[in-house]
XYZ file of C-alpha atoms in Angstrom:
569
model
C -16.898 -8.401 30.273
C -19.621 -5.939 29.001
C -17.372 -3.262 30.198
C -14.577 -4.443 27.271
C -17.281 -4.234 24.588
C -16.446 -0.476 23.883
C -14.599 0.821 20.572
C -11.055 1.506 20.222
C -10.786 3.812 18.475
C 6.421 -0.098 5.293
C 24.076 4.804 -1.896
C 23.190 3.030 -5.195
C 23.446 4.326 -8.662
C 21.011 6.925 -9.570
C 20.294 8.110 -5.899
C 19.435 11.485 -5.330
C 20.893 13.831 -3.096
C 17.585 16.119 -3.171
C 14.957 16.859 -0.625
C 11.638 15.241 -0.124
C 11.038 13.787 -3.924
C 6.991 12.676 -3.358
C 5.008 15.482 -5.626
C 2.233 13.567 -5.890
C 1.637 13.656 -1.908
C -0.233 16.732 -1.611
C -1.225 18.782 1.321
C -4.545 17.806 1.574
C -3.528 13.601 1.356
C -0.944 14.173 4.095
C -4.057 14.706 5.911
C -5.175 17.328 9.138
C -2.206 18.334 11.672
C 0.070 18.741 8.613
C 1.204 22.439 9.861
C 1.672 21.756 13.402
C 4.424 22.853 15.469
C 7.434 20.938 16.687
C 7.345 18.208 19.030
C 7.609 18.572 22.562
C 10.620 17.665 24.875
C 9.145 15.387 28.245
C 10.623 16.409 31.640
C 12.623 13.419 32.255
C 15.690 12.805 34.795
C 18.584 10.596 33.402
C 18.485 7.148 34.708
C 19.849 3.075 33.452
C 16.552 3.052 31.799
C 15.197 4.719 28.505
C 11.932 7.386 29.179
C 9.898 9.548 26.667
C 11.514 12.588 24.940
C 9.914 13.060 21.991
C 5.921 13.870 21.363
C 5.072 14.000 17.785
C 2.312 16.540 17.102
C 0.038 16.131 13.749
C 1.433 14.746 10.836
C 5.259 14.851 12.287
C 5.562 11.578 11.740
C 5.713 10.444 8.425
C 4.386 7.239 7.791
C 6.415 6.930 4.167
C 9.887 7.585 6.343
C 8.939 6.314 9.746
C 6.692 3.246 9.195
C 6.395 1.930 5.745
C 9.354 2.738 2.807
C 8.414 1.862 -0.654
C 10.291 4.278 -2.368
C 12.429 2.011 -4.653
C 15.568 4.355 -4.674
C 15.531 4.222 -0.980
C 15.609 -0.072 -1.877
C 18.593 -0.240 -3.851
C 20.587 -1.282 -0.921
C 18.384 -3.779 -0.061
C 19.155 -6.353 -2.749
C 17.646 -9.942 -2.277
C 21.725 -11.379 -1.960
C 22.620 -8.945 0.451
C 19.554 -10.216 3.018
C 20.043 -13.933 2.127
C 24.018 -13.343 2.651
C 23.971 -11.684 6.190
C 21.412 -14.364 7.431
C 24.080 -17.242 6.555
C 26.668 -15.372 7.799
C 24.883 -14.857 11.513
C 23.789 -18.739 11.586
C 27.043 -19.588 12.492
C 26.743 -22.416 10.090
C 30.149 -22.884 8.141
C 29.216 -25.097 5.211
C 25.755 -23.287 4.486
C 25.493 -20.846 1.072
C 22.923 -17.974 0.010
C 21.990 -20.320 -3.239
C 21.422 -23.798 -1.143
C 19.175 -22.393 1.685
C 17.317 -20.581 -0.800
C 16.885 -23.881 -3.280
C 16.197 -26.093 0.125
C 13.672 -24.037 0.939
C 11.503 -24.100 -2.149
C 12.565 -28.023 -2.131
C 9.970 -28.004 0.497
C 7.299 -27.574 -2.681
C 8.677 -30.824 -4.422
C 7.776 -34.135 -3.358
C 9.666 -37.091 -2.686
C 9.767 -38.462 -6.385
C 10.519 -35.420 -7.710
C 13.377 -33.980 -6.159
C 16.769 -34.195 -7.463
C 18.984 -36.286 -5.282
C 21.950 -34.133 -5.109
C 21.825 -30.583 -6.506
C 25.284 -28.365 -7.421
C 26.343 -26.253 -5.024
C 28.655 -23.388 -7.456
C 29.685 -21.509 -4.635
C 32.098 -24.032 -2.951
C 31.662 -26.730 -5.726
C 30.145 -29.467 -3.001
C 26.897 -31.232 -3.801
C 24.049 -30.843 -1.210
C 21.445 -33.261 -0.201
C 18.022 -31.356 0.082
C 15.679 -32.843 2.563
C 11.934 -31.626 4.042
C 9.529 -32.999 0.966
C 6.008 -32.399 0.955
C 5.026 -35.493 0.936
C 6.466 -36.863 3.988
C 3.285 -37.479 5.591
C 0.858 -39.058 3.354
C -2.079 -41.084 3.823
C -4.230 -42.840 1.130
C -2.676 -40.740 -1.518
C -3.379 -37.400 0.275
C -0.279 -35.269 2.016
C -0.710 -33.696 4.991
C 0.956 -31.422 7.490
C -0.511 -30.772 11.270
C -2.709 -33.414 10.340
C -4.515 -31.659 7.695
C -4.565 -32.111 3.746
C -1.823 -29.822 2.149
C -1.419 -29.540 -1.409
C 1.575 -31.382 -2.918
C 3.372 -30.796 -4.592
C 3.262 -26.889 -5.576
C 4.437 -24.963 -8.635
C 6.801 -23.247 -7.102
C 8.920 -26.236 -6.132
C 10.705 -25.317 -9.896
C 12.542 -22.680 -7.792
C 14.496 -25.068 -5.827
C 16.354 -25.156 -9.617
C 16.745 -22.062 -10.176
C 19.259 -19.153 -9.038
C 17.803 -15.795 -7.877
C 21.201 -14.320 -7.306
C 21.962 -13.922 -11.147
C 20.594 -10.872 -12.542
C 20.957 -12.406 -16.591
C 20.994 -15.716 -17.758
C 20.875 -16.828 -20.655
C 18.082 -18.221 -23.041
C 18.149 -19.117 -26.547
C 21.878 -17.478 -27.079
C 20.655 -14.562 -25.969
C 21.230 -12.470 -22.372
C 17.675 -11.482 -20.945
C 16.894 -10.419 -17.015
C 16.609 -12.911 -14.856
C 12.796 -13.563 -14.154
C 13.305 -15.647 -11.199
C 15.351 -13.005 -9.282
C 13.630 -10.543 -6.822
C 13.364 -7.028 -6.337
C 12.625 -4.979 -2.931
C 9.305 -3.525 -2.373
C 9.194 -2.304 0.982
C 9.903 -2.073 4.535
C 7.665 -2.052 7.394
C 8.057 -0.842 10.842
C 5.993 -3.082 12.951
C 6.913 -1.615 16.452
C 3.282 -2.340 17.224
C 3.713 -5.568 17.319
C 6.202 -5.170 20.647
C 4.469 -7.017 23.961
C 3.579 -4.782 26.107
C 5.850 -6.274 28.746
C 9.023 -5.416 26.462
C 9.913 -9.530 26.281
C 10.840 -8.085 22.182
C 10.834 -5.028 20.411
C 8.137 -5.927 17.730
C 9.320 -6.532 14.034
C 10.750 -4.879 10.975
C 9.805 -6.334 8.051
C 11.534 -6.342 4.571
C 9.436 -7.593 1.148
C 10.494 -9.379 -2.050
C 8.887 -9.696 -5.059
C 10.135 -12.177 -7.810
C 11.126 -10.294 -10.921
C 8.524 -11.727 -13.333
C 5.629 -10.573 -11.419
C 6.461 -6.913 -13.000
C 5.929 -8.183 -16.543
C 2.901 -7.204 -17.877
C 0.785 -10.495 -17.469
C 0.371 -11.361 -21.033
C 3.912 -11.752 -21.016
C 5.198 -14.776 -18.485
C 2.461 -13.962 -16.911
C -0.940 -15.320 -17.376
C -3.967 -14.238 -15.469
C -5.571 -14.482 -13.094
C -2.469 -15.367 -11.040
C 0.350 -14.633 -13.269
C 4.184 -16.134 -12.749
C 3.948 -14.118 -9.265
C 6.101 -15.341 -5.854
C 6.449 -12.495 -2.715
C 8.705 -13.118 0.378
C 8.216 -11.363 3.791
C 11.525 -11.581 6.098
C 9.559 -10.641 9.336
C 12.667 -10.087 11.895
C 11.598 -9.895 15.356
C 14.011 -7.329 17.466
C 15.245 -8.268 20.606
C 15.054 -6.070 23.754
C 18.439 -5.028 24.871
C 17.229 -3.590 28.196
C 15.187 -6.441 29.185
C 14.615 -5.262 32.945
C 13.456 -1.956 31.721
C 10.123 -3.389 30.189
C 8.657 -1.819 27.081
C 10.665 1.677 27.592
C 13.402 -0.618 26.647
C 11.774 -0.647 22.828
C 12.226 3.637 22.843
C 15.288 4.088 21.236
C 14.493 2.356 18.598
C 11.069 3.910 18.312
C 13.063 7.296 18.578
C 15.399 5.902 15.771
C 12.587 5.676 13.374
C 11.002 8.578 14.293
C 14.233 10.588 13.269
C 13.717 9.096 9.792
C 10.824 11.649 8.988
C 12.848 14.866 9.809
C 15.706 13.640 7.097
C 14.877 15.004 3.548
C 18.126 13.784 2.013
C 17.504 10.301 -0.151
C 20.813 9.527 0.562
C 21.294 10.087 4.033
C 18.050 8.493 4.676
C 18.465 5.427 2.818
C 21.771 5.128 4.897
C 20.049 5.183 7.903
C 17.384 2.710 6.678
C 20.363 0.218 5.925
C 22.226 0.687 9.357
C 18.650 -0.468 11.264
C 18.518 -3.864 8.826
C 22.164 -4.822 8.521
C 24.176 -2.994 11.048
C 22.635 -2.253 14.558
C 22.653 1.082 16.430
C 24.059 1.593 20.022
C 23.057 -1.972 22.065
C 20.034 -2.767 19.005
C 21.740 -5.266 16.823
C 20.908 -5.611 13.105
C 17.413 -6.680 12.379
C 18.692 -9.210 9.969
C 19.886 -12.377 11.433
C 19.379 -15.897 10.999
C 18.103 -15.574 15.165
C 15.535 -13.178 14.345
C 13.952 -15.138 11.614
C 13.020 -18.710 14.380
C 14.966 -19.386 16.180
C 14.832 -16.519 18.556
C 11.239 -15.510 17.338
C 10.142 -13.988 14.070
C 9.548 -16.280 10.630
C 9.569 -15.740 6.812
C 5.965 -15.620 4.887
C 5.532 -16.807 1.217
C 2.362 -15.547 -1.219
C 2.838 -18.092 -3.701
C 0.764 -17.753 -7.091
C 2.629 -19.301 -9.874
C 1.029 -20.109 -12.810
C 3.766 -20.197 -15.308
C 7.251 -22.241 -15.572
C 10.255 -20.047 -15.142
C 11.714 -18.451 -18.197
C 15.308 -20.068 -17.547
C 14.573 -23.543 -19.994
C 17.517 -24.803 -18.295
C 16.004 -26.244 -15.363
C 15.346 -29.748 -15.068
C 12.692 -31.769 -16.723
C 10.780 -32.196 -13.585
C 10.549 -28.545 -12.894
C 8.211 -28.002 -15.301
C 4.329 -27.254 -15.442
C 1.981 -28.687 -13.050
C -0.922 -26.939 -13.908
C -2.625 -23.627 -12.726
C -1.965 -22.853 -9.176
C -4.139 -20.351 -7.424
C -2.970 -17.735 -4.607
C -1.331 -19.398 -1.097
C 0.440 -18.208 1.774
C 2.886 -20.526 3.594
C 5.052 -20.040 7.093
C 8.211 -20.782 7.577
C 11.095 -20.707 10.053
C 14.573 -21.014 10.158
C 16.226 -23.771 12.430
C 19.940 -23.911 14.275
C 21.097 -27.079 15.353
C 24.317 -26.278 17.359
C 26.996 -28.558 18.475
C 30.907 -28.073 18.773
C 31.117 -24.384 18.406
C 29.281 -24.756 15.036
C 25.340 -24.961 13.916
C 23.594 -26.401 10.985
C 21.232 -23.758 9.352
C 17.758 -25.187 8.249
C 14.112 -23.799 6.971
C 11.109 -25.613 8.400
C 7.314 -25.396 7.539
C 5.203 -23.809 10.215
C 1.328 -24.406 10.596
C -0.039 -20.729 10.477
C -1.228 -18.923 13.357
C -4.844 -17.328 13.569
C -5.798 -20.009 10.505
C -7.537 -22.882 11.468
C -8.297 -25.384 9.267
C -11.848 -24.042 7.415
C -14.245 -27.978 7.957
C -13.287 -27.120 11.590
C -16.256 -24.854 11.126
C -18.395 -27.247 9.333
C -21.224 -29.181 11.549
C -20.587 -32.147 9.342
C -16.408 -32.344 9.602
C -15.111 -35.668 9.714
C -12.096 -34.612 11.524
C -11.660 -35.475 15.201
C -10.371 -32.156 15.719
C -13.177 -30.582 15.187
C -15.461 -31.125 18.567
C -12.759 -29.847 20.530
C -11.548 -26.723 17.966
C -15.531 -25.613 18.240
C -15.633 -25.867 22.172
C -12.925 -23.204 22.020
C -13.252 -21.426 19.235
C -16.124 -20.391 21.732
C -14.221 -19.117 24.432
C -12.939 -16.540 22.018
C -15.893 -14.957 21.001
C -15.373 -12.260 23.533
C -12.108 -11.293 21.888
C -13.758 -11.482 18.138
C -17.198 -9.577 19.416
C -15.422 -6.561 20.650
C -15.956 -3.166 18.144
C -12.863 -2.731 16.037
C -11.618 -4.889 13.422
C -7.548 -3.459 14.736
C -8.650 -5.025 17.890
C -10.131 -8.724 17.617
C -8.329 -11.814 17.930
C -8.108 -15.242 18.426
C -5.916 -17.564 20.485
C -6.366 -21.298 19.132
C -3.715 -24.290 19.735
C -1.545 -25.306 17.602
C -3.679 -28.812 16.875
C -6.525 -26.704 14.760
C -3.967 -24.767 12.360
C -3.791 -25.502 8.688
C -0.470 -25.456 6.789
C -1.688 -23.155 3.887
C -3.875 -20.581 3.914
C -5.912 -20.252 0.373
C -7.741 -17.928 -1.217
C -9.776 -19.111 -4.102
C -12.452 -17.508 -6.078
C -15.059 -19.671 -4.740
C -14.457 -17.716 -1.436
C -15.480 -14.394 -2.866
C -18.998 -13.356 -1.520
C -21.758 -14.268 -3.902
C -22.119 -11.817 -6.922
C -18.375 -10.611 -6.124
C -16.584 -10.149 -9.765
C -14.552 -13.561 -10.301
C -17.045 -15.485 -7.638
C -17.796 -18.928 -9.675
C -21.227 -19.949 -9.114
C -21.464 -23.620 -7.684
C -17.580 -23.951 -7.314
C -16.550 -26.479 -4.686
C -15.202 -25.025 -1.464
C -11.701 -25.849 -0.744
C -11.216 -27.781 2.883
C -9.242 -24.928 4.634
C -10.569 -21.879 3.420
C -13.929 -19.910 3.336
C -15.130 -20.477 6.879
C -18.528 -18.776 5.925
C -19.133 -21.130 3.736
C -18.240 -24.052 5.558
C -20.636 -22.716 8.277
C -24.601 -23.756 8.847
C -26.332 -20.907 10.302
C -28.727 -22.986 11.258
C -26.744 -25.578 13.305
C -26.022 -26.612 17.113
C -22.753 -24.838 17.261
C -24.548 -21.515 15.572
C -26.766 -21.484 18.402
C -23.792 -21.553 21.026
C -22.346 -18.997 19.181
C -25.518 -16.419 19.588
C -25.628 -17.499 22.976
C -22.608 -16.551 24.211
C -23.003 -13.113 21.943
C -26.533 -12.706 24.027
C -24.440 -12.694 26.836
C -22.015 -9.843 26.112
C -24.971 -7.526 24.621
C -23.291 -7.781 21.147
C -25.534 -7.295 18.094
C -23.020 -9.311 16.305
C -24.385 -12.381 14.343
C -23.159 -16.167 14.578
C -21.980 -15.754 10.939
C -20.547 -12.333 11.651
C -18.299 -13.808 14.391
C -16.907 -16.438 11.863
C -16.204 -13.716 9.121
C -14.573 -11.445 12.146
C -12.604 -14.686 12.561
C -11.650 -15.291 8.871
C -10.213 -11.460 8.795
C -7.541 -12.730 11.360
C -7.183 -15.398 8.706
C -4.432 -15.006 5.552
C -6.722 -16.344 3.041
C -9.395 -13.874 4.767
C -6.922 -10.563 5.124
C -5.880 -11.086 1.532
C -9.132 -11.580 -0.204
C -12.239 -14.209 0.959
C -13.844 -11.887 3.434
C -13.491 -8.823 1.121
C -15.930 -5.810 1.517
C -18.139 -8.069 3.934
C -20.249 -6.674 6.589
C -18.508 -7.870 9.715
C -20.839 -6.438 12.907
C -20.573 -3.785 14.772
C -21.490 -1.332 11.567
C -18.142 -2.617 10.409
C -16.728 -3.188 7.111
C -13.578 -5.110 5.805
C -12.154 -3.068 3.724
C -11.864 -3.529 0.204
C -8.658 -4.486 -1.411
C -8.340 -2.805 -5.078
C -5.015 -5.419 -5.675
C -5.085 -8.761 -6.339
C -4.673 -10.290 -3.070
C -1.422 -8.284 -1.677
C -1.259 -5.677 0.102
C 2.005 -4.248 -1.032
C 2.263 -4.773 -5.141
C 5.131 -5.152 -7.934
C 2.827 -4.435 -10.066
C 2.697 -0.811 -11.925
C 4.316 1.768 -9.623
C 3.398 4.720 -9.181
C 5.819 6.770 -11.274
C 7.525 3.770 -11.446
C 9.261 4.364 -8.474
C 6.816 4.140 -5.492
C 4.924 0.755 -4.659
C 1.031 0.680 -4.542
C -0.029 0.056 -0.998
C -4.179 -1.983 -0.654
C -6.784 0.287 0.383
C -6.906 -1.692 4.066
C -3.293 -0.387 4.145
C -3.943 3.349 3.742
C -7.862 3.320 5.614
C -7.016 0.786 8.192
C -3.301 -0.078 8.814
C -1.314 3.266 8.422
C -3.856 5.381 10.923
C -3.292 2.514 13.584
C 0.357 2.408 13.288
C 0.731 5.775 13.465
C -1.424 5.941 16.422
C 0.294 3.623 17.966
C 3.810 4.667 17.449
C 2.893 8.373 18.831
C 1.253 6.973 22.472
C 4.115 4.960 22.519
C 6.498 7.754 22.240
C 4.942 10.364 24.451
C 3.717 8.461 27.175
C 6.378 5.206 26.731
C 2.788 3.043 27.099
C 0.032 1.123 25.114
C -2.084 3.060 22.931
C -4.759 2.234 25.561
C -3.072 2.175 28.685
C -5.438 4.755 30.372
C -8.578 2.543 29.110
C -6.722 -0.415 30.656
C -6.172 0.970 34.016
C -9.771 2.248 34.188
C -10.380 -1.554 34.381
C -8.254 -3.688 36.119
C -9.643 -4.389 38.695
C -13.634 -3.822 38.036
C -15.509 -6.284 39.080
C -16.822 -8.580 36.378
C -14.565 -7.530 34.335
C -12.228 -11.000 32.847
C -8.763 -9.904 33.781
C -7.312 -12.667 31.400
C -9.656 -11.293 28.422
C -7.834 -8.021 29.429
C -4.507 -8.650 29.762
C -5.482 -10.109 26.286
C -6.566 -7.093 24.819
C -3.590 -5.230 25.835
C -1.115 -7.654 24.906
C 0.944 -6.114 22.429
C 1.467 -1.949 22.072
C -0.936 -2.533 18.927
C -3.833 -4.524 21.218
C -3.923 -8.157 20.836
C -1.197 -10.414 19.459
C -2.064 -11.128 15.651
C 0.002 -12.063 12.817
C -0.639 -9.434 10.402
């Protein structure tokens, strides 16, 4: 095991047919290697399965082309309807619209009281019976879901009355944009996310922001939160070569790749739309209802409402619950197929890598929590190792929470917008749910004493919290994590991809743990990958299988995905 503890080192009207249109990406921000030569062909013999051909040199791969597009005239023909549209047309569900799986979905927000029994379906005229409440498991007045509290009901359950399909409605006699539509704000390659047995291809990811978030926040919008709802379609990509392991995944790292030699907006943003909607040679479109459940792959919401949606025309219940601070939910979508035909559905997931925060405390009342700490100790070999790209955490599905939170109480102490004395929600803020000082702190350093790590007790639970959303987003921001580590700080409230203010109005701000942490590794990743057709550590992994001492599970751990460990972010 000591041997492991070593660093490791995202054609519409007004599209452009010009070159490269990015002036404000100098020489100097495109970074070292920017001059480099062309890439070098691999000596390779034609055979059934796909082998390296391409080696990217420098800064030949362009991360804004090849791994993350948030150019917004490159988005125009990603329109929220379009996605929404070719997912119900691939669920082989007959009877299923665009509107009603988007309104059943945020139905999941409303409790059981406050639904409307049958909702309009305009599309086909029928009326639709929306099911999945919040509320359908509750206990002394509290909801719950995996068997821990869950707020209920939310905010945004107003959006299971609205329609984000219209760009205008009207409002007082008047026609005004439609704040409860969406807008595209970028596209993520997340090849690095591809086992590294080839069972998938990794994901590509689309993000939707809802139209009032854009408003300045005085407007619609109050702070801290403001009227603010984001989307993440996170497809995963099935292998078509199967028996040919992860080379299987090269073509369509080769596909991307190609994306940073095209200069022409237009050309390029066709490309970008035949990958999403329409497939290339045996790769079939990443957008289908299989690749969003039930085939692998699920759809994340960042929730922070704090304002009633402009369209007055929604239904009495739909209106203000209060103030709702920032949350991340997981869903899935569900087939239930019979008689040549299926029946599409959404379905609340508990998150993975976020267990439920009193897990951690020495005091929790829940009988989960003895067994949650006995292995949340076998893992701190995977959350002691150097590199914050590289830790994980593999907990059962028993110990997850079904929203991740992020509230200001969370914030380290002194941290602008940290309350003093503000109560610490259930399932957030591990650190803080934590005793130092307690039995299951002292397990902790002991099994740290036995890998050699300098890493702290309290470390090891804000190295877990990272993994967590509430953690990624915000709670363990700027903290000292071990290892002369650092999560980064995040300059945007709480996402990592923003609506708010483009830059030039055209290109969508990016966190700073994007640009410091995420972009280098991708990159990395995605240029091992294509020269050598192997995992970004392969040669560090071969050094030791094998070894003795050396836990061949914990390794086959580490190396589990092209990226390193399997995460969700």
């Amino acid at each position: 095991m000591l041997g492991l503890l070593v660093a490791f080192g995202v054609g519409g009207c007004g599209l452009s047919d010009s070159d490269d249109p990015r002036p404000y990406r100098s020489a100097a921000e495109r970074g070292p290697g920017a001059d480099k030569g062309e890439e070098e062909e691999s000596e390779t013999e034609d055979d059934e399965c796909p082998s390296p051909r391409a080696c990217p040199h420098g800064d030949q791969i362009d991360w804004e082309r090849s791994l993350i597009i948030r150019d917004s005239e490159l988005l125009e023909g990603f329109s929220f309807k379009r996605v929404m549209d070719q997912i119900v047309a691939t669920s082989g569900e007959p009877n299923m619209t665009s509107l009603e799986l988007y309104q059943r979905w945020w139905d999941t927000m409303n409790a059981e009281n406050e639904r409307q029994p049958l909702v309009s379906s305009p599309d086909d005229g029928e009326l639709a019976r929306f099911d999945q409440p919040c509320d359908a498991d509750v206990l002394d007045g509290q909801t719950f879901f995996n068997d821990y509290p869950i707020e209920c009901p939310r905010i945004e359950g107003i959006l299971a009355y609205t329609n984000p399909f219209e760009e205008t409605i009207e409002v007082d006699g008047q026609e005004v944009d439609n704040l409860d539509a969406y807008i595209p704000l970028g596209l993520f390659n997340r090849m690095d996310l591809a086992p590294s047995d080839g069972s998938h291809c990794g994901e590509m990811r689309i993000v939707f922001a809802k139209n009032s978030g854009t408003l300045p926040r005085n407007q619609f919008s109050p702070p801290p939160g403001g009227n603010r709802n984001l989307l993440i379609f996170e497809a995963v990509i099935p292998n078509p070569n199967p028996e040919c392991g992860i080379n299987g995944c090269l073509p369509l790292a080769q596909e991307w790749y190609k994306l940073s030699k095209i200069r022409n907006q237009r050309a390029l943003r066709a490309q970008l739309e035949k990958l999403y909607f329409e497939g290339f040679d045996n790769f079939p479109a990443a957008i289908r209802a299989d690749h969003l459940g039930p085939k692998g792959g699920h759809v994340r919401t960042n929730q922070f409402m704090s304002a009633v949606s402009v369209d007055r025309s929604t239904p009495p219940q739909s209106g203000p619950r209060g103030f709702a601070l920032w949350q991340l939910r997981d869903f899935k979508l569900t087939k239930n197929c019979s008689g040549g035909s299926c029946e599409l559905g959404i379905k609340q997931l508990p998150i993975d890598d976020n267990p439920f925060g009193n897990l951690f405390s020495s005091e929790s009342n829940y009988p989960q929590a003895d067994g949650f700490k006995k292995q949340f100790l076998e893992e701190i070999p995977n959350l002691a190792i150097p590199g914050l790209k590289t830790i994980s955490m593999d907990l059962d599905a028993k110990y997850l929470a079904g929203e991740s939170n992020a509230p200001p109480a969370c914030l380290p102490p002194g941290t602008p917008g940290a309350p003093p004395g503000a109560q610490i929600p259930d399932d957030a803020c591990y650190d803080k749910h934590f005793d130092p000082d307690s039995q299951f702190a002292q397990d902790i350093q002991r099994e740290l004493d036995q890998l050699g790590s300098s890493v702290t007790p309290t470390q090891i639970v804000q190295r877990a919290d990272t993994l967590s959303c509430g953690g990624c987003h915000q709670n363990v921001e700027n903290a000292d994590v071990g290892n002369g580590e650092f999560q980064s700080e995040k300059p945007m409230d709480f996402v990592h991809i923003s609506e708010e203010n483009p830059i030039d109005g055209r290109y969508h701000r990016l966190s700073t743990m994007m640009h410091e942490m995420d972009i280098p590794h991708r990159l990395e990743v995605m240029r091992e990958f294509m020269c050598k057709g192997e995992h970004l550590h392969e040669d560090e992994k071969k050094k030791l299988e094998g070894r003795p001492g050396v836990d061949q599970e914990f390794l086959e751990r580490r190396f589990e995905t092209l990226g390193g460990p399997d995460r969700v972010h």
